[in-house]
Short mmCIF file of N, CA and C in Angstrom, two decimals:
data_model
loop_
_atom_site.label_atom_id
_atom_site.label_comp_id
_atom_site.label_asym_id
_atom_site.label_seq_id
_atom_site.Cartn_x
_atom_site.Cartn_y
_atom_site.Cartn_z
N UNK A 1 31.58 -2.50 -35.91
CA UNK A 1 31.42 -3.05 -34.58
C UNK A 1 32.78 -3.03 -33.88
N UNK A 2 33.01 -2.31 -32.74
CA UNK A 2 34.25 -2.00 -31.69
C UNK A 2 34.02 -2.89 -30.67
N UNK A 3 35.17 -4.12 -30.78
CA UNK A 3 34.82 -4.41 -29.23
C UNK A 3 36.43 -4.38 -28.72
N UNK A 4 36.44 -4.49 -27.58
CA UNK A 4 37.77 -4.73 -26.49
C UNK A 4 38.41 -6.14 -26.63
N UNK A 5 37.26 -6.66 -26.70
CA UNK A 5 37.80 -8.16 -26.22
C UNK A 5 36.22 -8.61 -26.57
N UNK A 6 36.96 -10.49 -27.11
CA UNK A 6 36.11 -10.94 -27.80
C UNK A 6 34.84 -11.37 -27.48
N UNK A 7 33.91 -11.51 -27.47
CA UNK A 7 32.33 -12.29 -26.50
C UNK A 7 32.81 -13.83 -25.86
N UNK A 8 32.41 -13.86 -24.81
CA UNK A 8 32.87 -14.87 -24.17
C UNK A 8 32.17 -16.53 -25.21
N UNK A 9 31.23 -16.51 -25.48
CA UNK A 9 30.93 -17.78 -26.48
C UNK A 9 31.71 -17.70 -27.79
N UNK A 10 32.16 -16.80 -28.35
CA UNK A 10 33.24 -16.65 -29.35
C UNK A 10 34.68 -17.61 -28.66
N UNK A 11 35.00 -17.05 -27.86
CA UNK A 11 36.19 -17.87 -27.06
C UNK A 11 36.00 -19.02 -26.66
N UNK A 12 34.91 -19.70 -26.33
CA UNK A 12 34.66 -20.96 -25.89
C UNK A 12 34.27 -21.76 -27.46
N UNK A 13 33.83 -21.14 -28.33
CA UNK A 13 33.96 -21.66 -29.74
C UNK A 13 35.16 -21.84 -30.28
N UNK A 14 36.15 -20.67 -29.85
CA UNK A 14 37.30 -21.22 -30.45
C UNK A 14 38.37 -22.40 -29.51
N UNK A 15 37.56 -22.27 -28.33
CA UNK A 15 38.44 -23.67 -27.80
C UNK A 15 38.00 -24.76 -28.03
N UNK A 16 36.91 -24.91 -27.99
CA UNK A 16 36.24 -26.13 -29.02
C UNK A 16 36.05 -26.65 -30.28
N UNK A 17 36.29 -25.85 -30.78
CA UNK A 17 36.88 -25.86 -32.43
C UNK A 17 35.31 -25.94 -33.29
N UNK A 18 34.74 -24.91 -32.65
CA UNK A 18 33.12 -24.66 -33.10
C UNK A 18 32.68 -23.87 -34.21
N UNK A 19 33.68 -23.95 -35.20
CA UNK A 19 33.31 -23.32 -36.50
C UNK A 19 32.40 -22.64 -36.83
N UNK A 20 31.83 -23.49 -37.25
CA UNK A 20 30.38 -22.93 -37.03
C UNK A 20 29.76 -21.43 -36.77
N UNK A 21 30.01 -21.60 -35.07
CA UNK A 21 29.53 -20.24 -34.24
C UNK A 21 30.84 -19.62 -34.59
N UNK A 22 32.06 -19.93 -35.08
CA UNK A 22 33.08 -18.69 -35.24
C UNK A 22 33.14 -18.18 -36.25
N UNK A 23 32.45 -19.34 -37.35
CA UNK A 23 31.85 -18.14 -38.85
C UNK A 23 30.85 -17.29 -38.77
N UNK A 24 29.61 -17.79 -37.72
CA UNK A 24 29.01 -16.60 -37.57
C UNK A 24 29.44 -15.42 -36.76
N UNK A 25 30.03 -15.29 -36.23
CA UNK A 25 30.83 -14.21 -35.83
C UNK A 25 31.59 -13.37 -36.33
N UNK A 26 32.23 -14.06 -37.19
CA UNK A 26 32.90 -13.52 -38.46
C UNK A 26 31.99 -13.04 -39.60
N UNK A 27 31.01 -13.60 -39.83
CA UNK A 27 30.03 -12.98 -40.83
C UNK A 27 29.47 -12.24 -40.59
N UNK A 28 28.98 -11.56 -38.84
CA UNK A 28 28.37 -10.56 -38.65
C UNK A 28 29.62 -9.42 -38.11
N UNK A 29 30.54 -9.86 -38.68
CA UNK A 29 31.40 -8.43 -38.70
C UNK A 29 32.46 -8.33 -37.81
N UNK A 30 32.75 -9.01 -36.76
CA UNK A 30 33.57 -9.12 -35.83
C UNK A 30 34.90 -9.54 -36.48
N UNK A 31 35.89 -8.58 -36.15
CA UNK A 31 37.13 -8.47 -36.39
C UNK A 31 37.97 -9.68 -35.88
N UNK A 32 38.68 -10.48 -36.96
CA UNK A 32 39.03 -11.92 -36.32
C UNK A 32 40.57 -11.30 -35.52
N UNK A 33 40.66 -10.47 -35.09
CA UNK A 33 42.08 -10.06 -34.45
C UNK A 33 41.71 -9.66 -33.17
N UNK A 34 40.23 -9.63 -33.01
CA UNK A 34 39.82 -9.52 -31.53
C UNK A 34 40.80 -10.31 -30.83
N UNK A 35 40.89 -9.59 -29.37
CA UNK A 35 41.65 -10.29 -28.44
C UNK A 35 40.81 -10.91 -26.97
N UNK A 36 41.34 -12.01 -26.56
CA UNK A 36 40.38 -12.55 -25.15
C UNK A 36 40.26 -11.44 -24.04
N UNK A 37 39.41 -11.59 -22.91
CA UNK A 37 39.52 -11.01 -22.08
C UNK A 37 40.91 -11.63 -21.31
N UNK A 38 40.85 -10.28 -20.28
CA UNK A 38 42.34 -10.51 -19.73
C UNK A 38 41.99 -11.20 -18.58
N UNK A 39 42.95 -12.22 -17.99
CA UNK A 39 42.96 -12.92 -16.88
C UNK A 39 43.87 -13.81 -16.85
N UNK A 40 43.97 -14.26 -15.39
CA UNK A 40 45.46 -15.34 -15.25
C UNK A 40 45.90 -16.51 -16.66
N UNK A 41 44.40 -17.06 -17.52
CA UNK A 41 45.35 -17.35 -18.41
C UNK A 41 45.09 -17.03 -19.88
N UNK A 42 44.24 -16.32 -20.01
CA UNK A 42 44.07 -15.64 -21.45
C UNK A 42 45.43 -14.56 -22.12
N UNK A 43 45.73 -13.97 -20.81
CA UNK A 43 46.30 -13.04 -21.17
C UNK A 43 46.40 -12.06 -22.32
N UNK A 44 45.18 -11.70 -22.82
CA UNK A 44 44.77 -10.89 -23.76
C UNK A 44 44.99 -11.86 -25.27
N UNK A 45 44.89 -12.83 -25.47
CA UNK A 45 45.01 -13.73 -26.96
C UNK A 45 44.43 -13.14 -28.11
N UNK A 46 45.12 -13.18 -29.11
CA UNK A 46 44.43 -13.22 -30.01
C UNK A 46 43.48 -14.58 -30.49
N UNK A 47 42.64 -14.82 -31.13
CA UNK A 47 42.08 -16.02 -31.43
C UNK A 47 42.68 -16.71 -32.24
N UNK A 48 43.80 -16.18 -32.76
CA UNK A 48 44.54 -16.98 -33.83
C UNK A 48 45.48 -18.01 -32.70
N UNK A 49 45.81 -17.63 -31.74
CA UNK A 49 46.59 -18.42 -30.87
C UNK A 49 45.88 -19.08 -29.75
N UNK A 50 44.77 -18.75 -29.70
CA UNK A 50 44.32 -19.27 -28.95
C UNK A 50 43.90 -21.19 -29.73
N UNK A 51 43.37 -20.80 -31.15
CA UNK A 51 43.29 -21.56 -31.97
C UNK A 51 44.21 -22.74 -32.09
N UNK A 52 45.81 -21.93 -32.24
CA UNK A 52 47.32 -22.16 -32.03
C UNK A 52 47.03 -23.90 -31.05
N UNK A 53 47.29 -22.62 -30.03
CA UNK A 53 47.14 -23.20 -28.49
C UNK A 53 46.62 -24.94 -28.59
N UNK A 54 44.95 -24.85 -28.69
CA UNK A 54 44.53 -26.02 -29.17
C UNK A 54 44.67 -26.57 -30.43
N UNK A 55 45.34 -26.46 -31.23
CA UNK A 55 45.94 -27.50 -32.27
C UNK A 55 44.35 -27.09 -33.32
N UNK A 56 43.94 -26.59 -33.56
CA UNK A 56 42.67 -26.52 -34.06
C UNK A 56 42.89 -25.91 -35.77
N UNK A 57 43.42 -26.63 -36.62
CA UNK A 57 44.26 -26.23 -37.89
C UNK A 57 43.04 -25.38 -38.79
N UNK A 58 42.00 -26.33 -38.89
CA UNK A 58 41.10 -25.80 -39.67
C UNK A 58 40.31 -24.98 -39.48
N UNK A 59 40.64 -24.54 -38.07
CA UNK A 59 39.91 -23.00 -37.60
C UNK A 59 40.92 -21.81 -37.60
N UNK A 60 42.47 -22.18 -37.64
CA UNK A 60 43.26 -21.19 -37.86
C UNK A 60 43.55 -20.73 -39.30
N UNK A 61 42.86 -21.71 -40.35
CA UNK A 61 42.95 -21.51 -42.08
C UNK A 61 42.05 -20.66 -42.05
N UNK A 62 40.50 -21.09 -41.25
CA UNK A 62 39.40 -19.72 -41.03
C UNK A 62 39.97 -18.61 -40.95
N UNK A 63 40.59 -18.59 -40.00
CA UNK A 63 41.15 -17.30 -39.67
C UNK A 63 41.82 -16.34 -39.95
N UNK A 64 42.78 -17.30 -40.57
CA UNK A 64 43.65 -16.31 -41.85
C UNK A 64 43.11 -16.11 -43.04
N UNK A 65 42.02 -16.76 -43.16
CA UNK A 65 41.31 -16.50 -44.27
C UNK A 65 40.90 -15.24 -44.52
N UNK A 66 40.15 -15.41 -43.12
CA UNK A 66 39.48 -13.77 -42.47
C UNK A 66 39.77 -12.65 -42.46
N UNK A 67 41.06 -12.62 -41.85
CA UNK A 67 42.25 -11.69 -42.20
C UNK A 67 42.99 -11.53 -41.02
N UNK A 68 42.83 -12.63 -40.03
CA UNK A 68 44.00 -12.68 -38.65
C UNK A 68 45.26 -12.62 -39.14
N UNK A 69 46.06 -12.16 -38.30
CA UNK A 69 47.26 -11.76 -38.44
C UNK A 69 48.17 -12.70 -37.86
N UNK A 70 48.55 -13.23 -38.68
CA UNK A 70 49.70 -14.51 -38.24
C UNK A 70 50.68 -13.76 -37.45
N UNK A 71 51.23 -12.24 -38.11
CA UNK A 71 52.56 -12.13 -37.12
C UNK A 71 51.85 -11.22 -35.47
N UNK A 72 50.50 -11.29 -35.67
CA UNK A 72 50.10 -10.35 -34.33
C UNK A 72 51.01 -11.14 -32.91
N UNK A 73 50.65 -9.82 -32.45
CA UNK A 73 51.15 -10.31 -31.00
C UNK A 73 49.94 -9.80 -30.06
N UNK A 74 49.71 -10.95 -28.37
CA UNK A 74 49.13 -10.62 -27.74
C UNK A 74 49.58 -9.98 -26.63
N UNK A 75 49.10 -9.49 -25.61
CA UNK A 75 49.50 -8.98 -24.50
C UNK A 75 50.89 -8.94 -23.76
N UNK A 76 51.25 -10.37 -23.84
CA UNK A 76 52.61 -10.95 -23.68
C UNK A 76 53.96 -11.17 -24.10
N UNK A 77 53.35 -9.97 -25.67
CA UNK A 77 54.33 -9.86 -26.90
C UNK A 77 54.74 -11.26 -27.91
N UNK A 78 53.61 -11.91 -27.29
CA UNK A 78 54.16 -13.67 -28.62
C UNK A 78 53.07 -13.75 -29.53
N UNK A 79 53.33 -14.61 -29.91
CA UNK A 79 52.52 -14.48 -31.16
C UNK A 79 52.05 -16.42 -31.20
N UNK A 80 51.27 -16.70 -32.37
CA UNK A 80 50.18 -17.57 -32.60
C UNK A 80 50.84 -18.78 -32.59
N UNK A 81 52.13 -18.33 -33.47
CA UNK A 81 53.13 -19.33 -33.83
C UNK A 81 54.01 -19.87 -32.84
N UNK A 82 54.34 -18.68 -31.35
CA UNK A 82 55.35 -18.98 -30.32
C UNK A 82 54.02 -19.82 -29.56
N UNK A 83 53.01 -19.66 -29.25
CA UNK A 83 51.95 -20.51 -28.49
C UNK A 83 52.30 -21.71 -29.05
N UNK A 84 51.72 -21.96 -30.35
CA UNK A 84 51.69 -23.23 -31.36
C UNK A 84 52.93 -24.34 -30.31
N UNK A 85 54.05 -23.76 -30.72
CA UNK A 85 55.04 -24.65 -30.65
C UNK A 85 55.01 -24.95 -29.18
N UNK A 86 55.36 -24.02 -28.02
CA UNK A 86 55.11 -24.33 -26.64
C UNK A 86 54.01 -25.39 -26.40
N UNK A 87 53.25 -25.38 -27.28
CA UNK A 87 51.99 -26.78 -27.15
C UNK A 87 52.37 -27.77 -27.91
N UNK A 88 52.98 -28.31 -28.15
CA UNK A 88 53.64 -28.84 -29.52
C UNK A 88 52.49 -29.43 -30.36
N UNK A 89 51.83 -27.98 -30.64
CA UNK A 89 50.96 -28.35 -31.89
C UNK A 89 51.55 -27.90 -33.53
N UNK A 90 51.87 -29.07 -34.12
CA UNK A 90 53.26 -29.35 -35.14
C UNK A 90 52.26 -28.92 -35.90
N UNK A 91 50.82 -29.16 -36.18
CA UNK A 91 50.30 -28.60 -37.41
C UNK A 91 49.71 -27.66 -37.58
N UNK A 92 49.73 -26.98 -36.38
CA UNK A 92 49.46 -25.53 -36.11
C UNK A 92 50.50 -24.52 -36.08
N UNK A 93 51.65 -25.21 -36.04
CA UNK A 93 52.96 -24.52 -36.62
C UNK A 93 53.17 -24.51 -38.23
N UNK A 94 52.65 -25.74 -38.30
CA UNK A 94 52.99 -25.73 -40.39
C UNK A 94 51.97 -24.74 -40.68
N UNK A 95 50.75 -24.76 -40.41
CA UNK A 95 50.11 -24.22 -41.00
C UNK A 95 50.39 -22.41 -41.15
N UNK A 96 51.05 -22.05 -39.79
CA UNK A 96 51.16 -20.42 -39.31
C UNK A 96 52.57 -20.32 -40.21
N UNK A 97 53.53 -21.28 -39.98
CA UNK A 97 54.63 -20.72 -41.35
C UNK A 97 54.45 -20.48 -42.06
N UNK A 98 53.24 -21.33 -42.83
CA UNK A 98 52.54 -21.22 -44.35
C UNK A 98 52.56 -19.75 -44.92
N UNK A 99 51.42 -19.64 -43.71
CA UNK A 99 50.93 -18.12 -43.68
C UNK A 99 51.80 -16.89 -43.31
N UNK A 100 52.56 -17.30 -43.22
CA UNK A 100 53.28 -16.24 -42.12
C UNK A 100 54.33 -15.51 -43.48
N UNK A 101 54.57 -14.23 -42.38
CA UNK A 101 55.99 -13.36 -43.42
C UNK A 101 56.91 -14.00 -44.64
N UNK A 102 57.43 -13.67 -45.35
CA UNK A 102 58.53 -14.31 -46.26
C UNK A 102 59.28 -14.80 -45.72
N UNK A 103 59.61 -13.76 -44.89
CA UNK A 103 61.26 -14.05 -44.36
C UNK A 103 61.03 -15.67 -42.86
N UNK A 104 59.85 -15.60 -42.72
CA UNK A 104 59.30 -16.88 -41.67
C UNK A 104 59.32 -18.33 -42.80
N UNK A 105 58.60 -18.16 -44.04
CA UNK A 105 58.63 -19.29 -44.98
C UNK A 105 60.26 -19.78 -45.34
N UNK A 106 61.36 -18.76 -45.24
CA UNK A 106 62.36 -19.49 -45.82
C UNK A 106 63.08 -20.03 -44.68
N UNK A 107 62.57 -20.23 -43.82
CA UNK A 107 63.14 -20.82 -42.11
C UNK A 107 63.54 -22.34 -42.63
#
């Protein structure tokens, strides 16, 4: 399954922290590195930052579970972890160090 950008109830699941509907999405095959549609403030996201964004920890463990890419970058060239912190979501930062590169864990 090819998409551009992610289904708009996928994105509103992940701002709500709707598990749920974002495992089924994930179980029917949808690539968790999909990115949002583009607009003044999506700016092409990945869902891992969008996740970020809202502090939503236990949907970003989903995610990396899945196989999102902690060091991706979206449209804007940042990544899950530069969102995280600009929101000062502290456990959405622990959690993306966790996951993240070697050379990010010995920070």
């Amino acid at each position: 399954m090819f998409r551009r950008s992610a289904p708009q109830d996928l994105i509103n699941a992940t701002e709500r922290n709707l598990q749920p509907i974002v495992q089924k999405y994930l179980d029917k095959g949808i690539n968790p590195n999909v990115r949002t549609h583009i607009d003044p403030w999506y700016q092409g996201l990945q869902l891992l930052a969008l996740a970020a964004i809202h502090g939503h920890v236990d949907l970003l463990k989903l995610l990396l579970e899945r196989g999102a890419k902690v060091d991706g970058l979206d449209l804007s060239r940042r990544t899950a972890l530069s969102w995280a912190a600009e929101h000062c979501q502290y456990g959405a930062v622990k959690v993306l160090v966790e996951h993240g590169p070697m050379s990010m864990q010995r920070m």
